[in-house]
Amino acid sequence: MRIKLILICFIILSVINNFTWSAEESSSKEDQGEEIVITTDGFAILMGVYSPFDEDMKGIYGSSFSLSVQYCLNMGRSIDLLASIGFAHKNGNPFYDDLTFTSDNISTITFFPIEISARKRFIFMKNPTKGLSRGLYIGGGINYIRAREKMNEKQTTNGGDFGTHLFAGPQIFLNDNLAFEGDVKLFFNSIDMKHGSIRYSIMFSGLMIKAGLAWYY
């Protein structure tokens, strides 16, 4: 199943890249005499909210704050490779569905997503004299998510999983180097957790909405 998701992700990116490459090729004559806006390499800090699809994850932990640092490697006029590492942490109640018992937030969970992605930028508005642009980007890639869950003071489980993700969002340059970026991202992961003889799975698949600032140089 994971292999199929990875193949689907890269097929979608290949189709998008071929389509936009032909579109750019056909409009290259119109760009003659006009400066082409190219986003160079840069860093971004993004903050947002992660919301799981799984009902148990929703009941125990709900939505959680997320933070990530991202590096962008420009590969051409509108193609970037991205590498990022993130962090999400939340306290939860594992007995949320038992109305006769109150446990407070005795469990905690921490996620560390590591992602490699490719994105395609579509520039809708540009200023060739200053290099400013506004547009959208779409993309996808693979990820490895490391998780740590502490159910009580004595039991801590750990696990990791490779999966895929798809995303889309805006990119708005505020000056020659600084840009506002945000994205809506879908994760497809199921993490196998273990501690001694204890084994179970966590469905990390969900929606993450992030926004922040990027600096390009």
Short mmCIF file of N, CA and C in Angstrom, two decimals, residues 45-164:
data_model
loop_
_atom_site.label_atom_id
_atom_site.label_comp_id
_atom_site.label_asym_id
_atom_site.label_seq_id
_atom_site.Cartn_x
_atom_site.Cartn_y
_atom_site.Cartn_z
N ILE A 45 10.73 29.03 8.02
CA ILE A 45 10.21 28.56 9.31
C ILE A 45 8.70 28.63 9.23
N LEU A 46 8.05 27.48 9.43
CA LEU A 46 6.60 27.39 9.27
C LEU A 46 5.96 26.88 10.56
N MET A 47 4.85 27.48 10.95
CA MET A 47 4.09 27.06 12.13
C MET A 47 2.66 26.75 11.71
N GLY A 48 2.03 25.82 12.41
CA GLY A 48 0.67 25.48 12.03
C GLY A 48 0.00 24.50 12.97
N VAL A 49 -1.00 23.82 12.44
CA VAL A 49 -1.81 22.89 13.22
C VAL A 49 -1.93 21.57 12.48
N TYR A 50 -1.73 20.48 13.20
CA TYR A 50 -1.91 19.13 12.66
C TYR A 50 -3.22 18.56 13.19
N SER A 51 -4.05 18.04 12.27
CA SER A 51 -5.33 17.43 12.64
C SER A 51 -5.40 16.02 12.09
N PRO A 52 -5.48 15.00 12.96
CA PRO A 52 -5.50 13.60 12.49
C PRO A 52 -6.84 13.20 11.90
N PHE A 53 -6.82 12.21 10.99
CA PHE A 53 -8.05 11.65 10.44
C PHE A 53 -8.62 10.55 11.33
N ASP A 54 -7.75 9.82 12.02
CA ASP A 54 -8.17 8.67 12.82
C ASP A 54 -9.01 9.13 14.02
N GLU A 55 -10.13 8.44 14.26
CA GLU A 55 -11.05 8.83 15.33
C GLU A 55 -10.41 8.69 16.71
N ASP A 56 -9.62 7.64 16.93
CA ASP A 56 -8.97 7.48 18.24
C ASP A 56 -7.96 8.59 18.50
N MET A 57 -7.19 8.94 17.47
CA MET A 57 -6.22 10.03 17.62
C MET A 57 -6.94 11.35 17.90
N LYS A 58 -8.06 11.55 17.23
CA LYS A 58 -8.84 12.77 17.47
C LYS A 58 -9.35 12.80 18.90
N GLY A 59 -9.85 11.64 19.37
CA GLY A 59 -10.42 11.60 20.71
C GLY A 59 -9.38 11.75 21.81
N ILE A 60 -8.23 11.12 21.64
CA ILE A 60 -7.19 11.16 22.68
C ILE A 60 -6.45 12.49 22.67
N TYR A 61 -6.00 12.92 21.49
CA TYR A 61 -5.12 14.09 21.41
C TYR A 61 -5.73 15.31 20.71
N GLY A 62 -6.63 15.07 19.77
CA GLY A 62 -7.18 16.19 19.02
C GLY A 62 -6.13 16.83 18.12
N SER A 63 -6.30 18.10 17.82
CA SER A 63 -5.34 18.82 16.98
C SER A 63 -4.15 19.27 17.83
N SER A 64 -3.01 19.45 17.17
CA SER A 64 -1.82 19.85 17.92
C SER A 64 -1.01 20.88 17.13
N PHE A 65 -0.26 21.69 17.85
CA PHE A 65 0.62 22.70 17.26
C PHE A 65 1.81 22.01 16.59
N SER A 66 2.25 22.55 15.46
CA SER A 66 3.41 21.99 14.76
C SER A 66 4.36 23.11 14.36
N LEU A 67 5.64 22.75 14.29
CA LEU A 67 6.68 23.69 13.90
C LEU A 67 7.66 22.96 12.99
N SER A 68 8.10 23.62 11.93
CA SER A 68 9.06 22.97 11.02
C SER A 68 10.03 23.98 10.45
N VAL A 69 11.23 23.48 10.11
CA VAL A 69 12.26 24.25 9.43
C VAL A 69 12.49 23.61 8.07
N GLN A 70 12.52 24.42 7.03
CA GLN A 70 12.56 23.91 5.66
C GLN A 70 13.69 24.55 4.85
N TYR A 71 14.38 23.73 4.07
CA TYR A 71 15.41 24.24 3.15
C TYR A 71 14.94 24.03 1.71
N CYS A 72 15.10 25.05 0.89
CA CYS A 72 14.67 25.00 -0.51
C CYS A 72 15.89 25.03 -1.42
N LEU A 73 15.98 24.05 -2.32
CA LEU A 73 17.03 24.01 -3.33
C LEU A 73 16.38 24.22 -4.69
N ASN A 74 16.65 25.37 -5.30
CA ASN A 74 16.03 25.70 -6.58
C ASN A 74 16.66 24.89 -7.71
N MET A 75 15.78 24.29 -8.56
CA MET A 75 16.25 23.43 -9.64
C MET A 75 15.96 24.00 -11.02
N GLY A 76 15.40 25.21 -11.08
CA GLY A 76 15.08 25.79 -12.37
C GLY A 76 14.10 26.93 -12.22
N ARG A 77 13.45 27.26 -13.31
CA ARG A 77 12.57 28.41 -13.32
C ARG A 77 11.43 28.30 -12.31
N SER A 78 10.88 27.09 -12.12
CA SER A 78 9.75 26.97 -11.22
C SER A 78 9.72 25.64 -10.46
N ILE A 79 10.82 24.93 -10.43
CA ILE A 79 10.89 23.66 -9.72
C ILE A 79 11.85 23.77 -8.54
N ASP A 80 11.41 23.34 -7.37
CA ASP A 80 12.24 23.34 -6.18
C ASP A 80 12.25 21.96 -5.55
N LEU A 81 13.37 21.62 -4.92
CA LEU A 81 13.44 20.47 -4.04
C LEU A 81 13.45 20.98 -2.60
N LEU A 82 12.67 20.36 -1.73
CA LEU A 82 12.55 20.80 -0.35
C LEU A 82 12.97 19.70 0.61
N ALA A 83 13.64 20.09 1.67
CA ALA A 83 13.97 19.18 2.76
C ALA A 83 13.56 19.86 4.06
N SER A 84 12.85 19.15 4.92
CA SER A 84 12.38 19.78 6.15
C SER A 84 12.34 18.79 7.30
N ILE A 85 12.41 19.34 8.50
CA ILE A 85 12.23 18.56 9.72
C ILE A 85 11.25 19.32 10.61
N GLY A 86 10.33 18.59 11.21
CA GLY A 86 9.29 19.23 11.99
C GLY A 86 9.15 18.65 13.39
N PHE A 87 8.22 19.25 14.13
CA PHE A 87 8.00 18.86 15.52
C PHE A 87 6.54 19.11 15.87
N ALA A 88 5.91 18.14 16.53
CA ALA A 88 4.54 18.30 17.04
C ALA A 88 4.43 17.55 18.35
N HIS A 89 3.78 18.17 19.34
CA HIS A 89 3.70 17.58 20.68
C HIS A 89 2.32 17.89 21.27
N LYS A 90 1.74 16.90 21.98
CA LYS A 90 0.42 17.14 22.56
C LYS A 90 0.17 16.19 23.73
N ASN A 91 -0.48 16.69 24.77
CA ASN A 91 -0.96 15.86 25.87
C ASN A 91 -2.34 15.32 25.51
N GLY A 92 -2.68 14.13 26.05
CA GLY A 92 -3.97 13.55 25.71
C GLY A 92 -4.55 12.68 26.81
N ASN A 93 -5.80 12.31 26.62
CA ASN A 93 -6.53 11.47 27.56
C ASN A 93 -6.87 10.14 26.88
N PRO A 94 -6.16 9.05 27.22
CA PRO A 94 -6.42 7.76 26.56
C PRO A 94 -7.76 7.14 26.94
N PHE A 95 -8.42 7.69 27.96
CA PHE A 95 -9.72 7.16 28.40
C PHE A 95 -10.84 8.13 28.06
N TYR A 96 -10.69 8.83 26.93
CA TYR A 96 -11.66 9.86 26.55
C TYR A 96 -13.07 9.31 26.35
N ASP A 97 -13.18 8.01 25.96
CA ASP A 97 -14.49 7.44 25.67
C ASP A 97 -15.13 6.76 26.88
N ASP A 98 -14.49 6.88 28.06
CA ASP A 98 -15.05 6.31 29.28
C ASP A 98 -15.57 7.44 30.15
N LEU A 99 -16.88 7.63 30.14
CA LEU A 99 -17.49 8.76 30.85
C LEU A 99 -17.49 8.57 32.36
N THR A 100 -17.21 7.35 32.83
CA THR A 100 -17.24 7.07 34.27
C THR A 100 -15.88 7.24 34.92
N PHE A 101 -14.87 7.57 34.12
CA PHE A 101 -13.52 7.64 34.66
C PHE A 101 -12.82 8.88 34.11
N THR A 102 -12.16 9.62 34.97
CA THR A 102 -11.43 10.82 34.57
C THR A 102 -9.94 10.62 34.82
N SER A 103 -9.14 10.74 33.78
CA SER A 103 -7.71 10.50 33.93
C SER A 103 -6.88 11.76 33.67
N ASP A 104 -7.55 12.85 33.33
CA ASP A 104 -6.83 14.06 32.92
C ASP A 104 -5.96 13.75 31.70
N ASN A 105 -4.98 14.56 31.43
CA ASN A 105 -4.11 14.36 30.27
C ASN A 105 -2.84 13.61 30.70
N ILE A 106 -2.99 12.29 30.90
CA ILE A 106 -1.87 11.51 31.43
C ILE A 106 -0.94 10.98 30.34
N SER A 107 -1.34 11.08 29.08
CA SER A 107 -0.49 10.60 28.00
C SER A 107 0.04 11.78 27.19
N THR A 108 1.21 11.59 26.59
CA THR A 108 1.80 12.60 25.72
C THR A 108 2.32 11.93 24.46
N ILE A 109 2.29 12.64 23.37
CA ILE A 109 2.82 12.10 22.12
C ILE A 109 3.63 13.18 21.42
N THR A 110 4.73 12.76 20.81
CA THR A 110 5.61 13.68 20.09
C THR A 110 5.94 13.09 18.73
N PHE A 111 5.83 13.92 17.70
CA PHE A 111 6.16 13.50 16.33
C PHE A 111 7.32 14.33 15.80
N PHE A 112 8.19 13.66 15.03
CA PHE A 112 9.29 14.34 14.35
C PHE A 112 9.24 13.96 12.87
N PRO A 113 8.50 14.70 12.04
CA PRO A 113 8.45 14.40 10.59
C PRO A 113 9.69 14.91 9.87
N ILE A 114 10.31 14.05 9.06
CA ILE A 114 11.42 14.41 8.19
C ILE A 114 10.94 14.21 6.75
N GLU A 115 10.98 15.27 5.94
CA GLU A 115 10.36 15.22 4.61
C GLU A 115 11.33 15.61 3.51
N ILE A 116 11.18 14.96 2.37
CA ILE A 116 11.85 15.35 1.13
C ILE A 116 10.76 15.50 0.07
N SER A 117 10.70 16.66 -0.56
CA SER A 117 9.59 16.96 -1.47
C SER A 117 10.08 17.65 -2.73
N ALA A 118 9.23 17.62 -3.74
CA ALA A 118 9.42 18.41 -4.95
C ALA A 118 8.18 19.27 -5.14
N ARG A 119 8.37 20.52 -5.53
CA ARG A 119 7.21 21.39 -5.73
C ARG A 119 7.34 22.15 -7.05
N LYS A 120 6.19 22.47 -7.58
CA LYS A 120 6.08 23.23 -8.82
C LYS A 120 5.40 24.55 -8.50
N ARG A 121 6.05 25.67 -8.85
CA ARG A 121 5.49 27.00 -8.59
C ARG A 121 4.81 27.56 -9.82
N PHE A 122 3.65 28.16 -9.61
CA PHE A 122 2.90 28.84 -10.68
C PHE A 122 2.85 30.32 -10.33
N ILE A 123 3.52 31.16 -11.11
CA ILE A 123 3.55 32.59 -10.83
C ILE A 123 2.41 33.28 -11.58
N PHE A 124 1.52 33.90 -10.81
CA PHE A 124 0.37 34.58 -11.40
C PHE A 124 0.60 36.08 -11.58
N MET A 125 1.50 36.64 -10.78
CA MET A 125 1.77 38.07 -10.86
C MET A 125 3.24 38.30 -10.57
N LYS A 126 3.95 39.02 -11.44
CA LYS A 126 5.36 39.28 -11.20
C LYS A 126 5.73 40.70 -11.61
N ASN A 127 6.77 41.20 -10.95
CA ASN A 127 7.30 42.53 -11.23
C ASN A 127 8.75 42.36 -11.67
N PRO A 128 9.02 42.39 -12.97
CA PRO A 128 10.38 42.11 -13.46
C PRO A 128 11.43 43.10 -13.00
N THR A 129 11.05 44.30 -12.57
CA THR A 129 12.05 45.28 -12.14
C THR A 129 12.54 45.01 -10.73
N LYS A 130 11.72 44.38 -9.90
CA LYS A 130 12.09 44.11 -8.52
C LYS A 130 12.18 42.61 -8.20
N GLY A 131 11.73 41.78 -9.11
CA GLY A 131 11.78 40.35 -8.86
C GLY A 131 10.70 39.84 -7.93
N LEU A 132 9.68 40.66 -7.69
CA LEU A 132 8.60 40.24 -6.80
C LEU A 132 7.61 39.36 -7.55
N SER A 133 7.02 38.40 -6.85
CA SER A 133 6.05 37.54 -7.49
C SER A 133 5.02 37.05 -6.49
N ARG A 134 3.87 36.69 -7.03
CA ARG A 134 2.81 36.07 -6.23
C ARG A 134 2.30 34.86 -7.00
N GLY A 135 2.04 33.80 -6.29
CA GLY A 135 1.56 32.61 -6.97
C GLY A 135 1.21 31.49 -6.02
N LEU A 136 1.07 30.31 -6.59
CA LEU A 136 0.76 29.12 -5.82
C LEU A 136 1.77 28.04 -6.15
N TYR A 137 1.89 27.06 -5.29
CA TYR A 137 2.71 25.90 -5.60
C TYR A 137 1.99 24.63 -5.18
N ILE A 138 2.31 23.55 -5.86
CA ILE A 138 1.79 22.24 -5.49
C ILE A 138 2.97 21.27 -5.50
N GLY A 139 2.85 20.20 -4.75
CA GLY A 139 3.95 19.26 -4.70
C GLY A 139 3.63 18.03 -3.89
N GLY A 140 4.63 17.21 -3.72
CA GLY A 140 4.49 15.98 -2.96
C GLY A 140 5.85 15.37 -2.72
N GLY A 141 5.89 14.31 -1.93
CA GLY A 141 7.16 13.68 -1.65
C GLY A 141 7.02 12.53 -0.69
N ILE A 142 8.16 12.14 -0.12
CA ILE A 142 8.19 11.05 0.85
C ILE A 142 8.62 11.60 2.20
N ASN A 143 8.30 10.85 3.26
CA ASN A 143 8.65 11.31 4.59
C ASN A 143 8.98 10.12 5.49
N TYR A 144 9.67 10.43 6.57
CA TYR A 144 9.89 9.47 7.64
C TYR A 144 9.47 10.16 8.93
N ILE A 145 8.55 9.55 9.66
CA ILE A 145 8.03 10.16 10.88
C ILE A 145 8.43 9.31 12.07
N ARG A 146 9.14 9.93 13.00
CA ARG A 146 9.51 9.28 14.24
C ARG A 146 8.55 9.73 15.33
N ALA A 147 8.04 8.78 16.11
CA ALA A 147 7.05 9.10 17.14
C ALA A 147 7.47 8.54 18.49
N ARG A 148 7.04 9.22 19.53
CA ARG A 148 7.30 8.80 20.91
C ARG A 148 6.04 9.06 21.72
N GLU A 149 5.51 8.03 22.35
CA GLU A 149 4.29 8.18 23.15
C GLU A 149 4.55 7.70 24.56
N LYS A 150 4.16 8.53 25.51
CA LYS A 150 4.32 8.21 26.92
C LYS A 150 2.93 8.08 27.54
N MET A 151 2.54 6.83 27.86
CA MET A 151 1.20 6.58 28.39
C MET A 151 1.12 6.87 29.88
N ASN A 152 2.18 6.61 30.60
CA ASN A 152 2.27 6.94 32.02
C ASN A 152 3.75 7.10 32.36
N GLU A 153 4.05 7.22 33.63
CA GLU A 153 5.43 7.47 34.01
C GLU A 153 6.35 6.28 33.75
N LYS A 154 5.79 5.08 33.59
CA LYS A 154 6.62 3.88 33.45
C LYS A 154 6.69 3.34 32.03
N GLN A 155 5.71 3.68 31.19
CA GLN A 155 5.65 3.08 29.86
C GLN A 155 5.83 4.12 28.77
N THR A 156 6.88 3.97 27.98
CA THR A 156 7.14 4.85 26.84
C THR A 156 7.38 3.99 25.61
N THR A 157 6.65 4.25 24.53
CA THR A 157 6.80 3.49 23.29
C THR A 157 7.38 4.39 22.20
N ASN A 158 8.08 3.78 21.26
CA ASN A 158 8.70 4.51 20.15
C ASN A 158 8.42 3.79 18.84
N GLY A 159 8.46 4.53 17.76
CA GLY A 159 8.25 3.92 16.45
C GLY A 159 8.54 4.89 15.33
N GLY A 160 8.57 4.36 14.10
CA GLY A 160 8.82 5.20 12.93
C GLY A 160 8.15 4.61 11.71
N ASP A 161 7.95 5.42 10.69
CA ASP A 161 7.28 4.95 9.48
C ASP A 161 7.63 5.83 8.29
N PHE A 162 7.84 5.19 7.13
CA PHE A 162 7.99 5.90 5.87
C PHE A 162 6.61 6.04 5.22
N GLY A 163 6.34 7.21 4.67
CA GLY A 163 5.05 7.44 4.02
C GLY A 163 5.17 8.49 2.95
N THR A 164 4.06 9.04 2.53
CA THR A 164 4.02 10.04 1.48
C THR A 164 3.18 11.24 1.92
#
